[in-house]
Short mmCIF file of C-alpha atoms in Angstrom, two decimals:
data_model
loop_
_atom_site.label_atom_id
_atom_site.label_comp_id
_atom_site.label_asym_id
_atom_site.label_seq_id
_atom_site.Cartn_x
_atom_site.Cartn_y
_atom_site.Cartn_z
CA MET C 724 53.22 2.47 -2.32
CA SER C 725 51.86 2.95 1.21
CA SER C 726 49.34 6.13 2.38
CA THR C 727 50.90 8.03 5.01
CA ALA C 728 47.92 10.67 5.33
CA SER C 729 45.79 9.57 8.73
CA SER C 730 41.81 9.54 8.56
CA PRO C 731 40.07 12.65 9.69
CA SER C 732 38.00 10.63 12.38
CA SER C 733 40.91 9.88 14.29
CA SER C 734 42.51 13.11 14.71
CA THR C 735 39.81 15.32 15.53
CA PRO C 736 38.31 15.19 19.20
CA VAL C 737 35.06 13.83 19.19
CA SER C 738 32.89 16.24 21.07
CA SER C 739 30.04 14.56 23.88
CA SER C 740 27.57 17.42 23.37
CA PRO C 741 26.17 18.40 19.93
CA SER C 742 26.23 22.11 20.65
CA ASP C 743 28.53 23.96 23.04
CA TRP C 744 26.22 26.92 23.23
CA TRP C 745 25.26 26.14 26.85
CA TYR C 746 28.31 27.28 28.35
CA GLY C 747 26.73 30.74 27.29
CA VAL C 748 23.18 29.61 28.53
CA ALA C 749 25.04 28.57 31.72
CA MET C 750 26.38 32.33 32.36
CA PHE C 751 22.75 33.30 33.40
CA PRO C 752 23.26 33.96 37.27
CA LEU C 753 25.92 36.35 36.01
CA THR C 754 22.93 38.50 35.04
CA LEU C 755 21.08 38.49 38.69
CA ILE C 756 24.54 39.08 40.42
CA THR C 757 25.48 42.29 38.28
CA SER C 758 22.26 43.37 39.10
CA LEU C 759 22.67 42.96 42.56
CA LEU C 760 25.78 44.56 43.21
CA PRO C 761 25.32 48.13 43.00
CA VAL C 762 22.58 47.72 45.39
CA VAL C 763 24.69 46.26 48.01
CA GLY C 764 27.42 48.66 47.39
CA PHE C 765 24.98 51.71 47.87
CA ILE C 766 23.85 50.14 51.23
CA GLY C 767 27.57 49.76 52.50
CA VAL C 768 29.37 53.15 50.91
CA HIS C 769 25.93 55.10 52.43
CA ARG C 770 26.79 53.84 56.02
CA LEU C 771 30.55 54.41 55.39
CA VAL C 772 31.01 57.89 54.08
CA SER C 773 28.91 61.04 55.25
CA PRO C 774 25.34 61.82 53.56
CA GLU C 775 26.51 65.01 52.95
CA ASN C 776 28.66 64.68 50.09
CA PRO C 777 27.42 64.56 46.74
CA SER C 778 29.91 63.64 44.73
CA VAL C 779 29.70 60.39 46.13
CA TYR C 780 26.12 59.61 45.31
CA MET C 781 27.39 60.85 41.86
CA LEU C 782 29.80 57.81 41.37
CA LEU C 783 27.54 55.40 42.72
CA LEU C 784 24.54 56.77 40.02
CA GLY C 785 27.43 55.79 37.60
CA VAL C 786 28.66 52.71 39.35
CA PHE C 787 24.69 51.53 38.97
CA LEU C 788 24.02 52.30 35.72
CA PHE C 789 27.24 50.67 34.25
CA ALA C 790 26.28 47.64 35.97
CA GLN C 791 22.72 47.68 34.84
CA GLY C 792 23.82 47.95 31.59
CA ALA C 793 26.19 45.28 31.99
CA SER C 794 23.85 43.12 33.25
CA MET C 795 21.49 43.77 30.64
CA LEU C 796 24.16 42.71 27.78
CA LEU C 797 24.76 39.59 29.54
CA GLY C 798 21.01 38.81 29.57
CA VAL C 799 21.02 39.24 25.90
CA ILE C 800 24.25 37.14 25.34
CA VAL C 801 22.50 34.71 27.78
CA ALA C 802 19.22 35.00 25.33
CA GLY C 803 21.37 34.29 22.19
CA ALA C 804 23.03 31.50 23.39
CA LEU C 805 20.09 29.90 24.09
CA VAL C 806 18.63 30.42 20.60
CA LEU C 807 21.84 28.97 19.08
CA ASP C 808 21.72 26.57 21.42
CA ILE C 809 17.90 25.52 20.91
CA HIS C 810 18.61 25.58 16.88
CA GLU C 811 21.68 23.48 16.99
CA LEU C 812 19.94 20.83 18.96
CA GLN C 813 16.84 21.04 16.50
CA LYS C 814 19.29 19.95 13.83
CA THR C 815 20.64 16.87 15.54
CA GLY C 816 19.47 13.44 15.45
CA ASP C 817 18.92 13.53 18.86
CA SER C 818 15.98 12.07 21.06
CA TRP C 819 15.78 16.06 22.63
CA HIS C 820 14.79 18.91 20.57
CA PRO C 821 13.60 21.50 22.64
CA HIS C 822 10.62 24.15 21.63
CA TRP C 823 11.45 27.21 20.96
CA ALA C 824 9.46 28.42 24.00
CA TRP C 825 12.43 27.58 25.73
CA VAL C 826 13.65 31.46 24.49
CA ALA C 827 11.25 32.84 27.00
CA PRO C 828 13.31 33.00 30.37
CA GLY C 829 15.52 34.07 28.03
CA VAL C 830 14.03 37.42 27.28
CA VAL C 831 12.80 37.60 30.68
CA ASN C 832 16.28 37.24 31.93
CA ILE C 833 16.93 40.53 29.87
CA ALA C 834 14.36 41.96 31.76
CA GLY C 835 15.73 41.41 35.01
CA PRO C 836 17.83 44.25 35.54
CA LEU C 837 15.12 46.66 35.25
CA PHE C 838 12.23 44.71 36.82
CA SER C 839 13.70 42.06 39.26
CA PRO C 840 10.94 39.81 39.82
CA ALA C 841 11.35 38.83 36.23
CA PHE C 842 14.56 37.03 38.11
CA VAL C 843 11.76 34.79 39.85
CA VAL C 844 10.65 33.25 36.48
CA SER C 845 14.07 33.05 34.73
CA VAL C 846 16.65 31.77 36.85
CA PRO C 847 14.73 28.77 37.68
CA LEU C 848 13.51 27.86 34.16
CA LEU C 849 16.66 28.36 33.02
CA SER C 850 18.33 26.12 35.74
CA TYR C 851 15.58 23.76 34.51
CA TYR C 852 16.43 23.77 30.76
CA LEU C 853 20.10 23.20 31.44
CA TYR C 854 19.16 20.23 33.99
CA ARG C 855 16.68 18.59 31.46
CA ARG C 856 19.49 19.37 28.76
CA GLY C 857 21.92 17.48 30.65
CA LYS C 858 19.87 14.33 31.23
CA ARG C 859 18.74 14.41 27.59
CA VAL C 860 21.96 15.16 25.65
CA GLY C 861 24.67 14.62 28.45
CA ALA C 862 26.31 18.37 28.85
CA PRO C 863 26.21 19.70 30.63
CA SER C 864 26.17 16.56 33.36
CA PHE C 865 25.13 17.01 36.99
#
């Protein structure tokens, strides 16, 4: 009687990171990019189109509001991924358990589209979080 069942440890891939939520945290530059693109577009369209055409400005206002909403949604996704990543890292046996204070840069990142100087705080802190996570946990590797 031989057993044909394979062991579950040999068939499942081993993840190098205890949590893959850092992929969502790594999207934080998209928040900055999507909040700045309408401003650059407004400057470019203003030079190409005559200022007497009000419909162009209404279209630009719509694009601006859509991009700001998308940027805030990306900020919420980044903050949510940061919370879930910290929660998963707290449950592991790794040596690094990030403090819940690391959620603050994610919350500040949500406010970035409305108050652009907030990116001065959130972008470096989220970059440092991913750098430190990579050094302590192994993913992302820099």
